[in-house]
Amino acid sequence: MSNIVWHQHSVDQAARAKLKGQNPVLLWFTGLSGAGKSTLAGALERALFEAGFHTYLLDGDNVRHGLCKDLGFSVADRDENLRRVGEVAKLMVDAGLVVLSAFISPTREERDSIRERFPEGQFIEVHVSTPLSICEQRDPKGLYVKARRGEISNFTGISSPYEAPLSAELTIDTSKGDLSSQVSALIDYLTAIGVINSSRLTASA
């Protein structure tokens, strides 16, 4: 690595962000399987996209079809999966995008490690805090049933712990309220911190 030097190009993040009319960030949706991370992130991306913002959604299952298809579900492989996602997200934020990621990411250490790669204010942790009992009732992939039977080892929330964030920027329980109000709360936050201009959202409504 001693012979590898980062090349600073003439077009930087600030220039890309100005062209897009937004301030790039990474929204990191974390929570149990079935908590509603992907649904919430997808609905937010749709609202931003329809208002003309430049976004990209990184989803836990989707990245395992390509970027991380060589990885399993051991502790080491799950760590590497998140490391790769963090690096890709960093490149996308540098490209001026509003990036949304939906991953269980069960440990604070994993999430903090990704946060440390970003300047202050560019990593927004969204804790999707839907209770385990609700997640089990939903069980969209049938994983909780298999985990309870012992067919899946190291399953977060059953045989492996989930460490809830201590100071997430936002906390949303998808079992309370509707999806529209939850997306509105996210948009209000992004507007308040200057990531997006609410006038564009109003114009697109």
JSON list of C-alpha atoms in Angstrom, two decimals:
[
{"chain": "A", "resi": 1, "resn": "MET", "atom": "CA", "xyz": [0.00, 0.00, 0.00]},
{"chain": "A", "resi": 2, "resn": "SER", "atom": "CA", "xyz": [2.99, 2.33, 0.40]},
{"chain": "A", "resi": 3, "resn": "ASN", "atom": "CA", "xyz": [3.11, 2.93, -3.37]},
{"chain": "A", "resi": 4, "resn": "ILE", "atom": "CA", "xyz": [-0.59, 3.77, -3.66]},
{"chain": "A", "resi": 5, "resn": "VAL", "atom": "CA", "xyz": [-1.46, 7.45, -3.48]},
{"chain": "A", "resi": 6, "resn": "TRP", "atom": "CA", "xyz": [-4.95, 8.98, -3.54]},
{"chain": "A", "resi": 7, "resn": "HIS", "atom": "CA", "xyz": [-5.37, 11.08, -6.70]},
{"chain": "A", "resi": 8, "resn": "GLN", "atom": "CA", "xyz": [-7.29, 14.30, -6.13]},
{"chain": "A", "resi": 9, "resn": "HIS", "atom": "CA", "xyz": [-9.34, 15.10, -9.21]},
{"chain": "A", "resi": 10, "resn": "SER", "atom": "CA", "xyz": [-10.33, 18.61, -10.28]},
{"chain": "A", "resi": 11, "resn": "VAL", "atom": "CA", "xyz": [-14.07, 17.86, -9.93]},
{"chain": "A", "resi": 12, "resn": "ASP", "atom": "CA", "xyz": [-14.74, 17.31, -6.24]},
{"chain": "A", "resi": 13, "resn": "GLN", "atom": "CA", "xyz": [-17.69, 16.44, -4.03]},
{"chain": "A", "resi": 14, "resn": "ALA", "atom": "CA", "xyz": [-18.67, 20.07, -3.51]},
{"chain": "A", "resi": 15, "resn": "ALA", "atom": "CA", "xyz": [-18.86, 20.66, -7.26]},
{"chain": "A", "resi": 16, "resn": "ARG", "atom": "CA", "xyz": [-20.95, 17.56, -7.83]},
{"chain": "A", "resi": 17, "resn": "ALA", "atom": "CA", "xyz": [-23.26, 18.47, -4.97]},
{"chain": "A", "resi": 18, "resn": "LYS", "atom": "CA", "xyz": [-23.74, 22.01, -6.31]},
{"chain": "A", "resi": 19, "resn": "LEU", "atom": "CA", "xyz": [-24.64, 20.66, -9.74]},
{"chain": "A", "resi": 20, "resn": "LYS", "atom": "CA", "xyz": [-27.27, 18.39, -8.17]},
{"chain": "A", "resi": 21, "resn": "GLY", "atom": "CA", "xyz": [-28.63, 21.03, -5.80]},
{"chain": "A", "resi": 22, "resn": "GLN", "atom": "CA", "xyz": [-28.29, 18.91, -2.68]},
{"chain": "A", "resi": 23, "resn": "ASN", "atom": "CA", "xyz": [-25.85, 18.08, 0.09]},
{"chain": "A", "resi": 24, "resn": "PRO", "atom": "CA", "xyz": [-24.72, 14.44, -0.12]},
{"chain": "A", "resi": 25, "resn": "VAL", "atom": "CA", "xyz": [-25.17, 12.19, 2.91]},
{"chain": "A", "resi": 26, "resn": "LEU", "atom": "CA", "xyz": [-25.46, 8.53, 3.84]},
{"chain": "A", "resi": 27, "resn": "LEU", "atom": "CA", "xyz": [-28.63, 7.49, 5.67]},
{"chain": "A", "resi": 28, "resn": "TRP", "atom": "CA", "xyz": [-27.90, 4.20, 7.41]},
{"chain": "A", "resi": 29, "resn": "PHE", "atom": "CA", "xyz": [-31.10, 2.30, 8.26]},
{"chain": "A", "resi": 30, "resn": "THR", "atom": "CA", "xyz": [-30.41, -0.30, 10.95]},
{"chain": "A", "resi": 31, "resn": "GLY", "atom": "CA", "xyz": [-32.78, -2.67, 12.73]},
{"chain": "A", "resi": 32, "resn": "LEU", "atom": "CA", "xyz": [-33.96, -6.25, 13.01]},
{"chain": "A", "resi": 33, "resn": "SER", "atom": "CA", "xyz": [-35.01, -8.37, 10.05]},
{"chain": "A", "resi": 34, "resn": "GLY", "atom": "CA", "xyz": [-38.61, -7.44, 9.28]},
{"chain": "A", "resi": 35, "resn": "ALA", "atom": "CA", "xyz": [-38.37, -4.08, 11.02]},
{"chain": "A", "resi": 36, "resn": "GLY", "atom": "CA", "xyz": [-39.23, -2.24, 7.79]},
{"chain": "A", "resi": 37, "resn": "LYS", "atom": "CA", "xyz": [-35.81, -0.87, 6.87]},
{"chain": "A", "resi": 38, "resn": "SER", "atom": "CA", "xyz": [-36.02, -1.52, 3.14]},
{"chain": "A", "resi": 39, "resn": "THR", "atom": "CA", "xyz": [-39.66, -0.43, 2.92]},
{"chain": "A", "resi": 40, "resn": "LEU", "atom": "CA", "xyz": [-38.94, 2.84, 4.72]},
{"chain": "A", "resi": 41, "resn": "ALA", "atom": "CA", "xyz": [-35.73, 3.55, 2.79]},
{"chain": "A", "resi": 42, "resn": "GLY", "atom": "CA", "xyz": [-37.47, 2.74, -0.50]},
{"chain": "A", "resi": 43, "resn": "ALA", "atom": "CA", "xyz": [-40.39, 5.04, 0.22]},
{"chain": "A", "resi": 44, "resn": "LEU", "atom": "CA", "xyz": [-38.04, 7.86, 1.17]},
{"chain": "A", "resi": 45, "resn": "GLU", "atom": "CA", "xyz": [-35.99, 7.36, -1.98]},
{"chain": "A", "resi": 46, "resn": "ARG", "atom": "CA", "xyz": [-39.15, 7.45, -4.11]},
{"chain": "A", "resi": 47, "resn": "ALA", "atom": "CA", "xyz": [-40.23, 10.75, -2.53]},
{"chain": "A", "resi": 48, "resn": "LEU", "atom": "CA", "xyz": [-36.80, 12.30, -3.05]},
{"chain": "A", "resi": 49, "resn": "PHE", "atom": "CA", "xyz": [-36.49, 10.96, -6.59]},
{"chain": "A", "resi": 50, "resn": "GLU", "atom": "CA", "xyz": [-39.87, 12.35, -7.59]},
{"chain": "A", "resi": 51, "resn": "ALA", "atom": "CA", "xyz": [-38.76, 15.75, -6.29]},
{"chain": "A", "resi": 52, "resn": "GLY", "atom": "CA", "xyz": [-35.72, 15.64, -8.56]},
{"chain": "A", "resi": 53, "resn": "PHE", "atom": "CA", "xyz": [-33.04, 14.68, -6.04]},
{"chain": "A", "resi": 54, "resn": "HIS", "atom": "CA", "xyz": [-30.22, 12.31, -6.95]},
{"chain": "A", "resi": 55, "resn": "THR", "atom": "CA", "xyz": [-30.28, 9.17, -4.80]},
{"chain": "A", "resi": 56, "resn": "TYR", "atom": "CA", "xyz": [-29.22, 5.55, -4.59]},
{"chain": "A", "resi": 57, "resn": "LEU", "atom": "CA", "xyz": [-30.50, 2.79, -2.31]},
{"chain": "A", "resi": 58, "resn": "LEU", "atom": "CA", "xyz": [-28.14, 0.04, -1.17]},
{"chain": "A", "resi": 59, "resn": "ASP", "atom": "CA", "xyz": [-30.14, -2.94, 0.12]},
{"chain": "A", "resi": 60, "resn": "GLY", "atom": "CA", "xyz": [-28.81, -5.82, 2.20]},
{"chain": "A", "resi": 61, "resn": "ASP", "atom": "CA", "xyz": [-30.11, -8.59, -0.06]},
{"chain": "A", "resi": 62, "resn": "ASN", "atom": "CA", "xyz": [-29.33, -6.84, -3.33]},
{"chain": "A", "resi": 63, "resn": "VAL", "atom": "CA", "xyz": [-25.61, -6.33, -2.69]},
{"chain": "A", "resi": 64, "resn": "ARG", "atom": "CA", "xyz": [-25.24, -10.07, -2.07]},
{"chain": "A", "resi": 65, "resn": "HIS", "atom": "CA", "xyz": [-26.23, -10.73, -5.68]},
{"chain": "A", "resi": 66, "resn": "GLY", "atom": "CA", "xyz": [-23.08, -9.05, -6.97]},
{"chain": "A", "resi": 67, "resn": "LEU", "atom": "CA", "xyz": [-20.71, -6.99, -4.83]},
{"chain": "A", "resi": 68, "resn": "CYS", "atom": "CA", "xyz": [-20.79, -9.47, -1.96]},
{"chain": "A", "resi": 69, "resn": "LYS", "atom": "CA", "xyz": [-21.91, -12.68, -3.66]},
{"chain": "A", "resi": 70, "resn": "ASP", "atom": "CA", "xyz": [-18.72, -14.41, -2.52]},
{"chain": "A", "resi": 71, "resn": "LEU", "atom": "CA", "xyz": [-19.53, -13.88, 1.17]},
{"chain": "A", "resi": 72, "resn": "GLY", "atom": "CA", "xyz": [-21.41, -16.12, 3.57]},
{"chain": "A", "resi": 73, "resn": "PHE", "atom": "CA", "xyz": [-22.97, -15.29, 6.92]},
{"chain": "A", "resi": 74, "resn": "SER", "atom": "CA", "xyz": [-20.14, -15.97, 9.35]},
{"chain": "A", "resi": 75, "resn": "VAL", "atom": "CA", "xyz": [-19.19, -13.11, 11.65]},
{"chain": "A", "resi": 76, "resn": "ALA", "atom": "CA", "xyz": [-16.12, -12.39, 9.53]},
{"chain": "A", "resi": 77, "resn": "ASP", "atom": "CA", "xyz": [-18.11, -12.43, 6.28]},
{"chain": "A", "resi": 78, "resn": "ARG", "atom": "CA", "xyz": [-20.83, -10.20, 7.68]},
{"chain": "A", "resi": 79, "resn": "ASP", "atom": "CA", "xyz": [-18.19, -7.72, 8.81]},
{"chain": "A", "resi": 80, "resn": "GLU", "atom": "CA", "xyz": [-16.62, -7.76, 5.36]},
{"chain": "A", "resi": 81, "resn": "ASN", "atom": "CA", "xyz": [-20.03, -7.32, 3.76]},
{"chain": "A", "resi": 82, "resn": "LEU", "atom": "CA", "xyz": [-20.60, -4.10, 5.72]},
{"chain": "A", "resi": 83, "resn": "ARG", "atom": "CA", "xyz": [-17.04, -2.90, 5.13]},
{"chain": "A", "resi": 84, "resn": "ARG", "atom": "CA", "xyz": [-17.55, -3.16, 1.37]},
{"chain": "A", "resi": 85, "resn": "VAL", "atom": "CA", "xyz": [-20.93, -1.45, 1.56]},
{"chain": "A", "resi": 86, "resn": "GLY", "atom": "CA", "xyz": [-19.42, 1.37, 3.60]},
{"chain": "A", "resi": 87, "resn": "GLU", "atom": "CA", "xyz": [-16.70, 1.92, 1.01]},
{"chain": "A", "resi": 88, "resn": "VAL", "atom": "CA", "xyz": [-19.18, 1.90, -1.88]},
{"chain": "A", "resi": 89, "resn": "ALA", "atom": "CA", "xyz": [-21.44, 4.32, -0.02]},
{"chain": "A", "resi": 90, "resn": "LYS", "atom": "CA", "xyz": [-18.48, 6.60, 0.56]},
{"chain": "A", "resi": 91, "resn": "LEU", "atom": "CA", "xyz": [-17.77, 6.73, -3.18]},
{"chain": "A", "resi": 92, "resn": "MET", "atom": "CA", "xyz": [-21.43, 7.43, -3.90]},
{"chain": "A", "resi": 93, "resn": "VAL", "atom": "CA", "xyz": [-21.54, 10.26, -1.39]},
{"chain": "A", "resi": 94, "resn": "ASP", "atom": "CA", "xyz": [-18.39, 11.65, -2.99]},
{"chain": "A", "resi": 95, "resn": "ALA", "atom": "CA", "xyz": [-20.33, 11.56, -6.27]},
{"chain": "A", "resi": 96, "resn": "GLY", "atom": "CA", "xyz": [-22.81, 13.96, -4.67]},
{"chain": "A", "resi": 97, "resn": "LEU", "atom": "CA", "xyz": [-25.64, 11.49, -4.05]},
{"chain": "A", "resi": 98, "resn": "VAL", "atom": "CA", "xyz": [-28.04, 11.08, -1.17]},
{"chain": "A", "resi": 99, "resn": "VAL", "atom": "CA", "xyz": [-27.34, 7.44, -0.35]},
{"chain": "A", "resi": 100, "resn": "LEU", "atom": "CA", "xyz": [-29.72, 5.21, 1.59]},
{"chain": "A", "resi": 101, "resn": "SER", "atom": "CA", "xyz": [-28.62, 1.87, 2.99]},
{"chain": "A", "resi": 102, "resn": "ALA", "atom": "CA", "xyz": [-30.77, -0.80, 4.65]},
{"chain": "A", "resi": 103, "resn": "PHE", "atom": "CA", "xyz": [-28.77, -3.34, 6.65]},
{"chain": "A", "resi": 104, "resn": "ILE", "atom": "CA", "xyz": [-29.36, -5.10, 9.95]},
{"chain": "A", "resi": 105, "resn": "SER", "atom": "CA", "xyz": [-25.78, -4.17, 10.94]},
{"chain": "A", "resi": 106, "resn": "PRO", "atom": "CA", "xyz": [-26.26, -5.58, 14.46]},
{"chain": "A", "resi": 107, "resn": "THR", "atom": "CA", "xyz": [-23.27, -4.17, 16.32]},
{"chain": "A", "resi": 108, "resn": "ARG", "atom": "CA", "xyz": [-22.46, -0.62, 17.31]},
{"chain": "A", "resi": 109, "resn": "GLU", "atom": "CA", "xyz": [-18.82, -1.26, 16.44]},
{"chain": "A", "resi": 110, "resn": "GLU", "atom": "CA", "xyz": [-19.72, -2.04, 12.81]},
{"chain": "A", "resi": 111, "resn": "ARG", "atom": "CA", "xyz": [-21.88, 1.03, 12.44]},
{"chain": "A", "resi": 112, "resn": "ASP", "atom": "CA", "xyz": [-19.42, 3.31, 14.21]},
{"chain": "A", "resi": 113, "resn": "SER", "atom": "CA", "xyz": [-16.64, 2.03, 11.95]},
{"chain": "A", "resi": 114, "resn": "ILE", "atom": "CA", "xyz": [-18.62, 3.15, 8.90]},
{"chain": "A", "resi": 115, "resn": "ARG", "atom": "CA", "xyz": [-19.53, 6.48, 10.52]},
{"chain": "A", "resi": 116, "resn": "GLU", "atom": "CA", "xyz": [-15.84, 7.21, 11.06]},
{"chain": "A", "resi": 117, "resn": "ARG", "atom": "CA", "xyz": [-15.23, 7.13, 7.29]},
{"chain": "A", "resi": 118, "resn": "PHE", "atom": "CA", "xyz": [-17.44, 10.16, 6.76]},
{"chain": "A", "resi": 119, "resn": "PRO", "atom": "CA", "xyz": [-17.05, 13.82, 7.73]},
{"chain": "A", "resi": 120, "resn": "GLU", "atom": "CA", "xyz": [-19.17, 15.07, 10.60]},
{"chain": "A", "resi": 121, "resn": "GLY", "atom": "CA", "xyz": [-22.81, 15.28, 9.56]},
{"chain": "A", "resi": 122, "resn": "GLN", "atom": "CA", "xyz": [-22.60, 13.07, 6.47]},
{"chain": "A", "resi": 123, "resn": "PHE", "atom": "CA", "xyz": [-23.53, 9.82, 8.24]},
{"chain": "A", "resi": 124, "resn": "ILE", "atom": "CA", "xyz": [-27.12, 9.74, 9.49]},
{"chain": "A", "resi": 125, "resn": "GLU", "atom": "CA", "xyz": [-28.04, 6.70, 11.56]},
{"chain": "A", "resi": 126, "resn": "VAL", "atom": "CA", "xyz": [-31.73, 5.79, 11.37]},
{"chain": "A", "resi": 127, "resn": "HIS", "atom": "CA", "xyz": [-32.71, 3.21, 13.97]},
{"chain": "A", "resi": 128, "resn": "VAL", "atom": "CA", "xyz": [-35.77, 1.33, 12.74]},
{"chain": "A", "resi": 129, "resn": "SER", "atom": "CA", "xyz": [-36.78, 0.27, 16.25]},
{"chain": "A", "resi": 130, "resn": "THR", "atom": "CA", "xyz": [-39.76, -1.95, 15.47]},
{"chain": "A", "resi": 131, "resn": "PRO", "atom": "CA", "xyz": [-40.10, -4.47, 18.36]},
{"chain": "A", "resi": 132, "resn": "LEU", "atom": "CA", "xyz": [-38.97, -8.06, 17.88]},
{"chain": "A", "resi": 133, "resn": "SER", "atom": "CA", "xyz": [-42.51, -9.35, 18.46]},
{"chain": "A", "resi": 134, "resn": "ILE", "atom": "CA", "xyz": [-43.81, -7.31, 15.52]},
{"chain": "A", "resi": 135, "resn": "CYS", "atom": "CA", "xyz": [-40.90, -8.35, 13.30]},
{"chain": "A", "resi": 136, "resn": "GLU", "atom": "CA", "xyz": [-41.66, -11.99, 14.07]},
{"chain": "A", "resi": 137, "resn": "GLN", "atom": "CA", "xyz": [-45.33, -11.50, 13.24]},
{"chain": "A", "resi": 138, "resn": "ARG", "atom": "CA", "xyz": [-44.39, -10.02, 9.89]},
{"chain": "A", "resi": 139, "resn": "ASP", "atom": "CA", "xyz": [-41.57, -12.49, 9.13]},
{"chain": "A", "resi": 140, "resn": "PRO", "atom": "CA", "xyz": [-41.67, -11.60, 5.39]},
{"chain": "A", "resi": 141, "resn": "LYS", "atom": "CA", "xyz": [-38.98, -14.12, 4.45]},
{"chain": "A", "resi": 142, "resn": "GLY", "atom": "CA", "xyz": [-39.92, -16.85, 6.92]},
{"chain": "A", "resi": 143, "resn": "LEU", "atom": "CA", "xyz": [-36.55, -16.48, 8.60]},
{"chain": "A", "resi": 144, "resn": "TYR", "atom": "CA", "xyz": [-37.77, -16.19, 12.18]},
{"chain": "A", "resi": 145, "resn": "VAL", "atom": "CA", "xyz": [-39.62, -19.49, 11.91]},
{"chain": "A", "resi": 146, "resn": "LYS", "atom": "CA", "xyz": [-36.46, -21.17, 10.66]},
{"chain": "A", "resi": 147, "resn": "ALA", "atom": "CA", "xyz": [-34.36, -19.49, 13.36]},
{"chain": "A", "resi": 148, "resn": "ARG", "atom": "CA", "xyz": [-36.73, -20.64, 16.11]},
{"chain": "A", "resi": 149, "resn": "ARG", "atom": "CA", "xyz": [-36.41, -24.17, 14.76]},
{"chain": "A", "resi": 150, "resn": "GLY", "atom": "CA", "xyz": [-32.64, -23.92, 14.88]},
{"chain": "A", "resi": 151, "resn": "GLU", "atom": "CA", "xyz": [-32.32, -24.10, 11.11]},
{"chain": "A", "resi": 152, "resn": "ILE", "atom": "CA", "xyz": [-30.50, -20.76, 10.95]},
{"chain": "A", "resi": 153, "resn": "SER", "atom": "CA", "xyz": [-27.59, -20.12, 13.28]},
{"chain": "A", "resi": 154, "resn": "ASN", "atom": "CA", "xyz": [-26.44, -16.69, 14.48]},
{"chain": "A", "resi": 155, "resn": "PHE", "atom": "CA", "xyz": [-29.76, -15.10, 13.55]},
{"chain": "A", "resi": 156, "resn": "THR", "atom": "CA", "xyz": [-29.97, -11.55, 14.85]},
{"chain": "A", "resi": 157, "resn": "GLY", "atom": "CA", "xyz": [-32.59, -11.10, 17.55]},
{"chain": "A", "resi": 158, "resn": "ILE", "atom": "CA", "xyz": [-32.95, -14.84, 18.23]},
{"chain": "A", "resi": 159, "resn": "SER", "atom": "CA", "xyz": [-29.58, -16.59, 18.55]},
{"chain": "A", "resi": 160, "resn": "SER", "atom": "CA", "xyz": [-27.39, -13.53, 18.02]},
{"chain": "A", "resi": 161, "resn": "PRO", "atom": "CA", "xyz": [-27.72, -10.13, 19.74]},
{"chain": "A", "resi": 162, "resn": "TYR", "atom": "CA", "xyz": [-28.73, -6.83, 18.21]},
{"chain": "A", "resi": 163, "resn": "GLU", "atom": "CA", "xyz": [-27.11, -3.75, 19.75]},
{"chain": "A", "resi": 164, "resn": "ALA", "atom": "CA", "xyz": [-29.50, -0.84, 19.41]},
{"chain": "A", "resi": 165, "resn": "PRO", "atom": "CA", "xyz": [-27.91, 2.54, 18.66]},
{"chain": "A", "resi": 166, "resn": "LEU", "atom": "CA", "xyz": [-27.23, 4.71, 21.69]},
{"chain": "A", "resi": 167, "resn": "SER", "atom": "CA", "xyz": [-27.56, 8.03, 19.89]},
{"chain": "A", "resi": 168, "resn": "ALA", "atom": "CA", "xyz": [-29.07, 7.57, 16.44]},
{"chain": "A", "resi": 169, "resn": "GLU", "atom": "CA", "xyz": [-29.95, 10.74, 14.60]},
{"chain": "A", "resi": 170, "resn": "LEU", "atom": "CA", "xyz": [-33.46, 9.39, 14.07]},
{"chain": "A", "resi": 171, "resn": "THR", "atom": "CA", "xyz": [-35.50, 6.56, 15.59]},
{"chain": "A", "resi": 172, "resn": "ILE", "atom": "CA", "xyz": [-38.59, 5.24, 13.84]},
{"chain": "A", "resi": 173, "resn": "ASP", "atom": "CA", "xyz": [-40.86, 2.39, 14.97]},
{"chain": "A", "resi": 174, "resn": "THR", "atom": "CA", "xyz": [-42.71, 1.27, 11.85]},
{"chain": "A", "resi": 175, "resn": "SER", "atom": "CA", "xyz": [-45.43, -0.38, 13.95]},
{"chain": "A", "resi": 176, "resn": "LYS", "atom": "CA", "xyz": [-46.57, 3.11, 14.96]},
{"chain": "A", "resi": 177, "resn": "GLY", "atom": "CA", "xyz": [-48.14, 5.53, 12.49]},
{"chain": "A", "resi": 178, "resn": "ASP", "atom": "CA", "xyz": [-48.21, 5.05, 8.73]},
{"chain": "A", "resi": 179, "resn": "LEU", "atom": "CA", "xyz": [-45.49, 4.98, 6.12]},
{"chain": "A", "resi": 180, "resn": "SER", "atom": "CA", "xyz": [-46.36, 8.43, 4.82]},
{"chain": "A", "resi": 181, "resn": "SER", "atom": "CA", "xyz": [-45.87, 10.10, 8.21]},
{"chain": "A", "resi": 182, "resn": "GLN", "atom": "CA", "xyz": [-42.64, 8.20, 8.75]},
{"chain": "A", "resi": 183, "resn": "VAL", "atom": "CA", "xyz": [-41.27, 9.39, 5.41]},
{"chain": "A", "resi": 184, "resn": "SER", "atom": "CA", "xyz": [-42.37, 12.92, 6.26]},
{"chain": "A", "resi": 185, "resn": "ALA", "atom": "CA", "xyz": [-40.38, 12.77, 9.50]},
{"chain": "A", "resi": 186, "resn": "LEU", "atom": "CA", "xyz": [-37.28, 11.78, 7.53]},
{"chain": "A", "resi": 187, "resn": "ILE", "atom": "CA", "xyz": [-37.82, 14.53, 4.97]},
{"chain": "A", "resi": 188, "resn": "ASP", "atom": "CA", "xyz": [-38.34, 17.11, 7.72]},
{"chain": "A", "resi": 189, "resn": "TYR", "atom": "CA", "xyz": [-35.03, 16.07, 9.26]},
{"chain": "A", "resi": 190, "resn": "LEU", "atom": "CA", "xyz": [-33.14, 16.23, 5.96]},
{"chain": "A", "resi": 191, "resn": "THR", "atom": "CA", "xyz": [-34.61, 19.65, 5.31]},
{"chain": "A", "resi": 192, "resn": "ALA", "atom": "CA", "xyz": [-33.72, 20.90, 8.78]},
{"chain": "A", "resi": 193, "resn": "ILE", "atom": "CA", "xyz": [-30.05, 19.96, 8.40]},
{"chain": "A", "resi": 194, "resn": "GLY", "atom": "CA", "xyz": [-29.81, 21.40, 4.90]},
{"chain": "A", "resi": 195, "resn": "VAL", "atom": "CA", "xyz": [-29.45, 18.20, 2.88]},
{"chain": "A", "resi": 196, "resn": "ILE", "atom": "CA", "xyz": [-32.41, 19.08, 0.65]},
{"chain": "A", "resi": 197, "resn": "ASN", "atom": "CA", "xyz": [-34.44, 22.17, -0.17]},
{"chain": "A", "resi": 198, "resn": "SER", "atom": "CA", "xyz": [-38.08, 21.68, 0.82]},
{"chain": "A", "resi": 199, "resn": "SER", "atom": "CA", "xyz": [-39.27, 24.01, -1.96]},
{"chain": "A", "resi": 200, "resn": "ARG", "atom": "CA", "xyz": [-38.45, 21.30, -4.51]},
{"chain": "A", "resi": 201, "resn": "LEU", "atom": "CA", "xyz": [-40.58, 18.83, -2.58]},
{"chain": "A", "resi": 202, "resn": "THR", "atom": "CA", "xyz": [-43.48, 21.27, -2.49]},
{"chain": "A", "resi": 203, "resn": "ALA", "atom": "CA", "xyz": [-43.19, 21.91, -6.22]},
{"chain": "A", "resi": 204, "resn": "SER", "atom": "CA", "xyz": [-43.29, 18.20, -6.99]},
{"chain": "A", "resi": 205, "resn": "ALA", "atom": "CA", "xyz": [-46.31, 17.47, -4.79]}
]
